[in-house]
PDB file of C-alpha atoms in Angstrom:
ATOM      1  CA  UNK R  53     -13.483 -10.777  90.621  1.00  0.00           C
ATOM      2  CA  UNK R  54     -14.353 -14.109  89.182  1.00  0.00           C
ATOM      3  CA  UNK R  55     -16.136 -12.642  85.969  1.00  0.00           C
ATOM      4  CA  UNK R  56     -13.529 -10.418  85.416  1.00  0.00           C
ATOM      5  CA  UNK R  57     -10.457 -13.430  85.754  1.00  0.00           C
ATOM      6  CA  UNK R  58     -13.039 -15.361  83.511  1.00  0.00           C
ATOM      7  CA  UNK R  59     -13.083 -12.872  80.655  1.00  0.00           C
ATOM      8  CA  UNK R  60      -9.464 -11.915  80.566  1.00  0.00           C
ATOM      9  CA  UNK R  61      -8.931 -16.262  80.656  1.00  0.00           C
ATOM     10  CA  UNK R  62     -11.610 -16.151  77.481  1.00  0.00           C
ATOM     11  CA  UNK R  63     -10.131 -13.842  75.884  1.00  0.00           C
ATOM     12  CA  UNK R  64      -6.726 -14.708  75.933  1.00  0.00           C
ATOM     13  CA  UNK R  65      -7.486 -17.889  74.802  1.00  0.00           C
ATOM     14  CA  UNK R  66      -9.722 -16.830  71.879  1.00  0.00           C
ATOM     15  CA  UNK R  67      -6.475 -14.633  70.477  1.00  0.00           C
ATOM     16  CA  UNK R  68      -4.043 -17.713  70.887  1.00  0.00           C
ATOM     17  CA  UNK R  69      -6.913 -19.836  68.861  1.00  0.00           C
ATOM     18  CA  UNK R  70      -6.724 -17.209  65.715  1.00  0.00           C
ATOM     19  CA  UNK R  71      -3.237 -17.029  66.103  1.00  0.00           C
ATOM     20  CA  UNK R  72      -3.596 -20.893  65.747  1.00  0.00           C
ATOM     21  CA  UNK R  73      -5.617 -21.039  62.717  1.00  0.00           C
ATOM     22  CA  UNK R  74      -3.831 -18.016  61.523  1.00  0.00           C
ATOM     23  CA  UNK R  75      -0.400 -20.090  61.662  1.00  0.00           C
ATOM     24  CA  UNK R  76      -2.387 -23.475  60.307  1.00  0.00           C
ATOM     25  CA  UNK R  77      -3.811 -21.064  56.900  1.00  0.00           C
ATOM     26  CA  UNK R  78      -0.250 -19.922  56.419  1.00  0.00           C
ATOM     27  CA  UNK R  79       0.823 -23.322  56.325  1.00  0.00           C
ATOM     28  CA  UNK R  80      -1.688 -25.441  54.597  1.00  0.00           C
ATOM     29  CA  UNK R  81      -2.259 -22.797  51.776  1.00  0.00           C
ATOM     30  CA  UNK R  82       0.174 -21.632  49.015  1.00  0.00           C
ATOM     31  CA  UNK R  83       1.592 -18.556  49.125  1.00  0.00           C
ATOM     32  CA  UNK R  84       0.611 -18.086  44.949  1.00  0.00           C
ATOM     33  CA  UNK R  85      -2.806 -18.477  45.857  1.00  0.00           C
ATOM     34  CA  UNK R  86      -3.296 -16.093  48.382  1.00  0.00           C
ATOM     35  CA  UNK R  87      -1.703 -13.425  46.102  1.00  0.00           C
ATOM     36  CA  UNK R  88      -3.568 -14.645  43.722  1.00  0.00           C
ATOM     37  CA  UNK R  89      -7.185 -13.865  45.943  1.00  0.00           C
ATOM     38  CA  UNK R  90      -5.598 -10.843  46.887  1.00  0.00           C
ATOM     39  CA  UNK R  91      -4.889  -9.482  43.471  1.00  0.00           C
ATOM     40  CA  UNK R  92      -8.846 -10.876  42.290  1.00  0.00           C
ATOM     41  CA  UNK R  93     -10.306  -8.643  45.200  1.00  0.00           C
ATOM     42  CA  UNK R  94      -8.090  -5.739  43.709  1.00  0.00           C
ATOM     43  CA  UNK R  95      -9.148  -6.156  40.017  1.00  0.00           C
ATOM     44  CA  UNK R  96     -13.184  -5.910  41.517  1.00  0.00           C
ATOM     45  CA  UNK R  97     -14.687  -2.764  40.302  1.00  0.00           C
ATOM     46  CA  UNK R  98     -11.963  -1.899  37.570  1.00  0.00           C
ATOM     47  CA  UNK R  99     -12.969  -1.632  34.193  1.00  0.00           C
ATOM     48  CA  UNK R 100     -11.868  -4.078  31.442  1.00  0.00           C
ATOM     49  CA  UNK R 101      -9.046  -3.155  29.228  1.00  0.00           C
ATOM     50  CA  UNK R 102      -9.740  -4.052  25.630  1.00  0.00           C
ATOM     51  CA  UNK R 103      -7.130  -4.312  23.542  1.00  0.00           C
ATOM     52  CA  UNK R 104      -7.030  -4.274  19.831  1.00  0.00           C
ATOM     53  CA  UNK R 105      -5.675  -7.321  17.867  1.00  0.00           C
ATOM     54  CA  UNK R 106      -2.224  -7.340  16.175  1.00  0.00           C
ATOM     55  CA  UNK R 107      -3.053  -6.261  12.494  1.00  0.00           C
ATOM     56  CA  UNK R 108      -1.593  -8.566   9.933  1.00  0.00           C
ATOM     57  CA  UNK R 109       1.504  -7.637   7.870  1.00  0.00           C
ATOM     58  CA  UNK R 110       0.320  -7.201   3.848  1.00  0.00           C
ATOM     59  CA  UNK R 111       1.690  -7.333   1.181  1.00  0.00           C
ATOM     60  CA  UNK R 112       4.802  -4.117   0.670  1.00  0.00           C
ATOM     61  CA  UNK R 113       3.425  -2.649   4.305  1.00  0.00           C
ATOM     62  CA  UNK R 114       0.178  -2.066   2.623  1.00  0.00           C
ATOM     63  CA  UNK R 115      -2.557  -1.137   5.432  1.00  0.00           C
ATOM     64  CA  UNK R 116      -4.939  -3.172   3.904  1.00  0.00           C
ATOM     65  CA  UNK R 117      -4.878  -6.224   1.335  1.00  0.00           C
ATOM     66  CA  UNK R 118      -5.229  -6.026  -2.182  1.00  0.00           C
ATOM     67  CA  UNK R 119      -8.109  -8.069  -3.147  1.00  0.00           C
ATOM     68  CA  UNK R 120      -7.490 -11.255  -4.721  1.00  0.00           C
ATOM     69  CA  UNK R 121      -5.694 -11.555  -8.470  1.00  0.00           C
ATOM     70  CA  UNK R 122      -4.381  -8.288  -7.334  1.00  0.00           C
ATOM     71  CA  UNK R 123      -0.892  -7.347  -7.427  1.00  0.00           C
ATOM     72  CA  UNK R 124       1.044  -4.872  -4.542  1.00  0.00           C
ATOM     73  CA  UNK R 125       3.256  -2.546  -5.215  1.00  0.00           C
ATOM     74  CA  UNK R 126       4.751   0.417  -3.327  1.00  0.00           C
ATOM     75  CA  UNK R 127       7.367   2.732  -4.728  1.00  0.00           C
ATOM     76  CA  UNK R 128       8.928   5.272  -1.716  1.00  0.00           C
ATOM     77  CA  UNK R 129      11.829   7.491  -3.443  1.00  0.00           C
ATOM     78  CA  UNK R 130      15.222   7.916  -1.315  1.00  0.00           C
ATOM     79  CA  UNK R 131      15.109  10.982   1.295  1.00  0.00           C
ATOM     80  CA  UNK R 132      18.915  12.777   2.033  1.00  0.00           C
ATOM     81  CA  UNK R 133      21.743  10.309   1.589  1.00  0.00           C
ATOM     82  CA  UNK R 134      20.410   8.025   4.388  1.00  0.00           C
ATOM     83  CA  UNK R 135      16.805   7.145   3.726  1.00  0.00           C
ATOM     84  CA  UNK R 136      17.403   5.246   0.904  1.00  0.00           C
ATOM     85  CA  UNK R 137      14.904   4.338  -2.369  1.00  0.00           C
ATOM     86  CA  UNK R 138      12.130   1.276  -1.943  1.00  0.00           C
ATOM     87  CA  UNK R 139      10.902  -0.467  -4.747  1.00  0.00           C
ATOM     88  CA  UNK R 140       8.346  -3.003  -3.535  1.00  0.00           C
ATOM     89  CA  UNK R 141       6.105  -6.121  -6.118  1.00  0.00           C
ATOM     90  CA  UNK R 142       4.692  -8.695  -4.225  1.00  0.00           C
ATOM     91  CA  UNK R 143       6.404  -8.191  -1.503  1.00  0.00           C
ATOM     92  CA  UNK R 144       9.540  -8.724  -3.344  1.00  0.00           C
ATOM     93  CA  UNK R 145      11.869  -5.649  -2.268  1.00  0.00           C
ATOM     94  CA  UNK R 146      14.451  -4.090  -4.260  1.00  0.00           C
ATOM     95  CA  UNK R 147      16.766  -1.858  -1.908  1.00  0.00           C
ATOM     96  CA  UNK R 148      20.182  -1.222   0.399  1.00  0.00           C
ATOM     97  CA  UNK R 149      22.720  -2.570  -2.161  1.00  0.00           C
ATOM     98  CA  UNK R 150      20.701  -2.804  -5.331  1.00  0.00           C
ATOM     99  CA  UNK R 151      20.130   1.029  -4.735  1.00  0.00           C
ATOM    100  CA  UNK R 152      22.171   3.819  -6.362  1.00  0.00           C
ATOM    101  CA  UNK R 153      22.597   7.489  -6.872  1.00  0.00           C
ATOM    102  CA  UNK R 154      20.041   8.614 -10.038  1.00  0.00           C
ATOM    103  CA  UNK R 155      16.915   6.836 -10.986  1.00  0.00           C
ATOM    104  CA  UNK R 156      16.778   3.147  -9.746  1.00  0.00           C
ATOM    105  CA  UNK R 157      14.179   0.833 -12.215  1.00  0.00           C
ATOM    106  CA  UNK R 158      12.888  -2.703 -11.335  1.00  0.00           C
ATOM    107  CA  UNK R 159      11.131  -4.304 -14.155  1.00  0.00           C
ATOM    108  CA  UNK R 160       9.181  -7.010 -12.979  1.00  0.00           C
ATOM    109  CA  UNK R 161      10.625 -10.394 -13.981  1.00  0.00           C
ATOM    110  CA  UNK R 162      13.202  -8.513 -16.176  1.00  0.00           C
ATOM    111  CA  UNK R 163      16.965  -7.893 -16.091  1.00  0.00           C
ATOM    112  CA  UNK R 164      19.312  -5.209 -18.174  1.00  0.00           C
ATOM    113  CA  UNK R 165      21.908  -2.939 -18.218  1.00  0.00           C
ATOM    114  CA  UNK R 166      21.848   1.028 -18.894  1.00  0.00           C
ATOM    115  CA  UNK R 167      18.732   2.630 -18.258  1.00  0.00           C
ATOM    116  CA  UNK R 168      17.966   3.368 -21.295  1.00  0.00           C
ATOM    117  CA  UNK R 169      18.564  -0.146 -22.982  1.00  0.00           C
ATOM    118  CA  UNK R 170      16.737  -1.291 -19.590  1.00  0.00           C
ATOM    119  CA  UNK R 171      13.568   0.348 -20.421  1.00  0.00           C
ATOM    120  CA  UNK R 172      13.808   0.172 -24.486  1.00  0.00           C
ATOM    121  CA  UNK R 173      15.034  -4.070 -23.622  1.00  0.00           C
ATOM    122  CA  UNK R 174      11.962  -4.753 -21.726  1.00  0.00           C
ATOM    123  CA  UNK R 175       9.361  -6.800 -23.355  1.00  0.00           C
ATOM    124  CA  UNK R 176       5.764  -6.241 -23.724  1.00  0.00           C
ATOM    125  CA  UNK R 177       3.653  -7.216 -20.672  1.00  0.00           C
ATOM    126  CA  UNK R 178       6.540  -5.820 -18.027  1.00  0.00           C
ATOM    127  CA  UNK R 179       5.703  -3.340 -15.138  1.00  0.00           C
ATOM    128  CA  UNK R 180       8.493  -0.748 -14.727  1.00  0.00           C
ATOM    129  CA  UNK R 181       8.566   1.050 -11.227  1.00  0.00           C
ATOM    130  CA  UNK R 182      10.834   3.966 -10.778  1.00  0.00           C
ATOM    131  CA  UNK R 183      12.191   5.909  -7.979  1.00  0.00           C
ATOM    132  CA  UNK R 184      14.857   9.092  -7.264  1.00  0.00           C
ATOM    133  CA  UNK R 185      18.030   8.553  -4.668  1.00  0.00           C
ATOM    134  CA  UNK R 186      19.896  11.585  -3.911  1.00  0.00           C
ATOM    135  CA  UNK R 187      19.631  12.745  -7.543  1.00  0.00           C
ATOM    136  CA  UNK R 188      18.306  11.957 -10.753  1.00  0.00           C
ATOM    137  CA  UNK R 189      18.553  14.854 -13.061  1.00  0.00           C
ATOM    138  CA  UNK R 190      21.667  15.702 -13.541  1.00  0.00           C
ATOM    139  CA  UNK R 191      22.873  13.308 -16.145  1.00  0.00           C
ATOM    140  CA  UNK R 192      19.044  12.412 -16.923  1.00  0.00           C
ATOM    141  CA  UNK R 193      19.245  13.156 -21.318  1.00  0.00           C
ATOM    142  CA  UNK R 194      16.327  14.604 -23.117  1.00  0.00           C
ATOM    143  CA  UNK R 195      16.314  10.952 -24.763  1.00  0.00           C
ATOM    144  CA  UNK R 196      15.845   9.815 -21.479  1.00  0.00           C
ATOM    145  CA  UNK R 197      13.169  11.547 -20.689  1.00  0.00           C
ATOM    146  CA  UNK R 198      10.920  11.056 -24.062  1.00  0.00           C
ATOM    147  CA  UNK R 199      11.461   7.443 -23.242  1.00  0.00           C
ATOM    148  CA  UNK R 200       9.996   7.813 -19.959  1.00  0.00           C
ATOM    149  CA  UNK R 201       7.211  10.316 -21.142  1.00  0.00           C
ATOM    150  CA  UNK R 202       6.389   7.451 -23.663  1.00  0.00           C
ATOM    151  CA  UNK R 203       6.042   5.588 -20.797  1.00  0.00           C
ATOM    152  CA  UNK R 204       2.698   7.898 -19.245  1.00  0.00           C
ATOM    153  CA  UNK R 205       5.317  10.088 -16.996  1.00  0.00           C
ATOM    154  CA  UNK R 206       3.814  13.328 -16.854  1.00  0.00           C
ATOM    155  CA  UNK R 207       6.333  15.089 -14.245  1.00  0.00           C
ATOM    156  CA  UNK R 208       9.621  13.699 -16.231  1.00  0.00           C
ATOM    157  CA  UNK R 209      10.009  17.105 -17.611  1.00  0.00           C
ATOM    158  CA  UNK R 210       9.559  18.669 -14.308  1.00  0.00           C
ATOM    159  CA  UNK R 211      12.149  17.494 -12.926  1.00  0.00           C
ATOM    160  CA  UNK R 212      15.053  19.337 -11.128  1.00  0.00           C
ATOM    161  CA  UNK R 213      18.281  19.068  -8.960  1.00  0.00           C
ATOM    162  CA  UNK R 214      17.136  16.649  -6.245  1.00  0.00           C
ATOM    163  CA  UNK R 215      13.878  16.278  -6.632  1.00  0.00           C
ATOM    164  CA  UNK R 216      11.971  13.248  -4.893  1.00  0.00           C
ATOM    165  CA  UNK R 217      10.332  11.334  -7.660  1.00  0.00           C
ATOM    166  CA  UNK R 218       8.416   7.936  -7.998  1.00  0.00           C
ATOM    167  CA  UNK R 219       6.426   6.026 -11.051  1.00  0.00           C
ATOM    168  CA  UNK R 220       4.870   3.139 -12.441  1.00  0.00           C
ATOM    169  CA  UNK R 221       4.821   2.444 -15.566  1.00  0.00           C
ATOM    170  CA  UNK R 222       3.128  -0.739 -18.049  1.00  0.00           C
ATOM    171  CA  UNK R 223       5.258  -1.690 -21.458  1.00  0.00           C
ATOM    172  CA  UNK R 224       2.500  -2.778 -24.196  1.00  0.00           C
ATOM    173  CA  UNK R 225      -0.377  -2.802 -21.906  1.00  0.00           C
ATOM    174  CA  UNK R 226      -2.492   0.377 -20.180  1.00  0.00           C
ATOM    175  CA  UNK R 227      -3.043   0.631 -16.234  1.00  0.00           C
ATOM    176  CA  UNK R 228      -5.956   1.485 -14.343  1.00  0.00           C
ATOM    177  CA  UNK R 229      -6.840   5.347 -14.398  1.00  0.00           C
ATOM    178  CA  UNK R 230      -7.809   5.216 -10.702  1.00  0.00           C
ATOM    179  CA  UNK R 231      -4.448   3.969  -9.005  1.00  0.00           C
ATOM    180  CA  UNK R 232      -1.118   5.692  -8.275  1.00  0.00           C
ATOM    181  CA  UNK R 233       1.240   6.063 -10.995  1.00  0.00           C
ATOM    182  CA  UNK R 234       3.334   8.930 -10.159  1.00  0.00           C
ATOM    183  CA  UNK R 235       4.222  11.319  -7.658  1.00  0.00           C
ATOM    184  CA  UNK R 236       7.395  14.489  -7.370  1.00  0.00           C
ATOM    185  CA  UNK R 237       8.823  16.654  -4.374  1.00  0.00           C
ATOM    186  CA  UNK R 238      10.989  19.650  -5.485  1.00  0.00           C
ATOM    187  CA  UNK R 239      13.886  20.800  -3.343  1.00  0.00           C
ATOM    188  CA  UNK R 240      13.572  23.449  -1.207  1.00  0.00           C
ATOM    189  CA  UNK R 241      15.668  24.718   1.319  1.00  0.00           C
ATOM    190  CA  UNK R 242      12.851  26.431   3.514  1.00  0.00           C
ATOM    191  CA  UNK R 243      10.966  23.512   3.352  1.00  0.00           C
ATOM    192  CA  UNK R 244      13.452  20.643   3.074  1.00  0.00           C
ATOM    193  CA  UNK R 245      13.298  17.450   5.597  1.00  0.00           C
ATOM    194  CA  UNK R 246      17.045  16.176   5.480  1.00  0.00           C
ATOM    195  CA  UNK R 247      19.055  19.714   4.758  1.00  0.00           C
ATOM    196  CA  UNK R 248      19.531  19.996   1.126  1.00  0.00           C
ATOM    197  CA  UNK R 249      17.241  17.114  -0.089  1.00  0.00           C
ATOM    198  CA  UNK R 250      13.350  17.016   0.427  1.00  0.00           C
ATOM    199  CA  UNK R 251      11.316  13.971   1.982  1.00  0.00           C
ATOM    200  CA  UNK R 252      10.616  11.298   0.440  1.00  0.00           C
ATOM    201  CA  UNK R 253       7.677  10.711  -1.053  1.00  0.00           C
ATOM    202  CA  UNK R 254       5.698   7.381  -2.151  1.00  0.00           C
ATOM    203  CA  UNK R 255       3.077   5.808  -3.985  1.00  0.00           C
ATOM    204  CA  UNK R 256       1.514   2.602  -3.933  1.00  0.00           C
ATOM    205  CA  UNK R 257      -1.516   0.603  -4.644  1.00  0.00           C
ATOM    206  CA  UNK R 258      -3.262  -3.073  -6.550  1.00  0.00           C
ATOM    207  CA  UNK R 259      -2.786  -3.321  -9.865  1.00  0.00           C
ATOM    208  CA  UNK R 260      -5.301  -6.002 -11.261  1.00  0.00           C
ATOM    209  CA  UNK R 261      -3.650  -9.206 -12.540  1.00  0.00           C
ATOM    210  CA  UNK R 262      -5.847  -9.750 -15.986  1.00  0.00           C
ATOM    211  CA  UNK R 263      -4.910  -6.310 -17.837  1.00  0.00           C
ATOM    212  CA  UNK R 264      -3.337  -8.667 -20.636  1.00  0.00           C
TER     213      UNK R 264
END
């Protein structure tokens, strides 16, 4: 009768001694750091996530830099009435409010007035990037076009009601054969993005900064 009083004594005070240093843990140790061990036991067996770094903005959204003495440029034409015409040089952008109905020009470090007197004004050594918003054939004039032709524009003639259209052109200096210089999208209803106007198309690329 003894042993058994003895164990039932032993054990009741072995359960008030955990509950004792049970309590005493509680206190003495902060709660972060217990969720912390808790959450270290959990993480034990699971694979590493790796995680790739943040790529670097370039240059006119360019997915890689252009090397150096380089110039960017990226030319996306306007797409339906909302997506409207980029013209990108360095990072300098020409768009929102500079942007209108027809062909919109940027000549690099070079202001004018009518397109034609724009392109014909603009001295030797200038870059001329083009691109289409919602139409720019309709009051496009055979002068026009020859002008642009003169320019290197192989799809000027080509073009129709609508199209998507984008080009780079060099006054009194040649560009590179091997970069992007011009690119068209014809309307068409089957295949159109945005109703009665086709997507919008782009080019871009480095043009090297000793061709004069």
């Amino acid at each position: 009768m003894r042993g058994v009083l003895g164990g039932v004594v032993w054990l009741l005070f072995a359960s008030l001694t955990a509950w004792y240093l049970g309590y005493l843990f509680a206190v003495l140790v902060p709660k972060e750091t217990i969720t912390t061990s808790i959450a270290n036991l959990q993480d034990i067996g699971k694979k590493p996530v790796l995680r790739a770094p943040v790529p670097k903005r370039q240059k006119c959204d360019h997915w890689s830099p252009c090397s150096p003495g380089n110039y960017a440029y990226r030319i996306l034409s306007g797409g339906g009435k909302q997506k409207l015409a980029k013209i990108c040089f360095e990072d300098e952008l020409k768009e929102k409010g500079n942007v209108g109905s027809g062909i919109n020009i940027a000549i690099v470090n070079y202001h004018s007035g009518e397109m034609m007197t724009f392109i014909k004004n603009a001295p030797k050594g200038s870059l001329l990037l083009m691109a289409t918003q919602d139409d720019g054939s309709t009051r496009l004039k055979n002068d026009a076009k020859k002008l642009i032709e003169e320019l290197g524009s192989k799809e000027i003639w080509n073009m129709k009601f609508r199209s998507s259209w984008a080009f780079i052109a060099a006054k009194g200096f040649r560009l590179p054969d091997n970069i992007q210089k011009e690119k068209i999208n014809h309307s068409d209803k089957k295949k159109n993005r945005y109703g009665d106007w086709p997507a919008e198309i782009q080019i871009e690329g480095c043009i090297p900064g000793n061709l004069i």
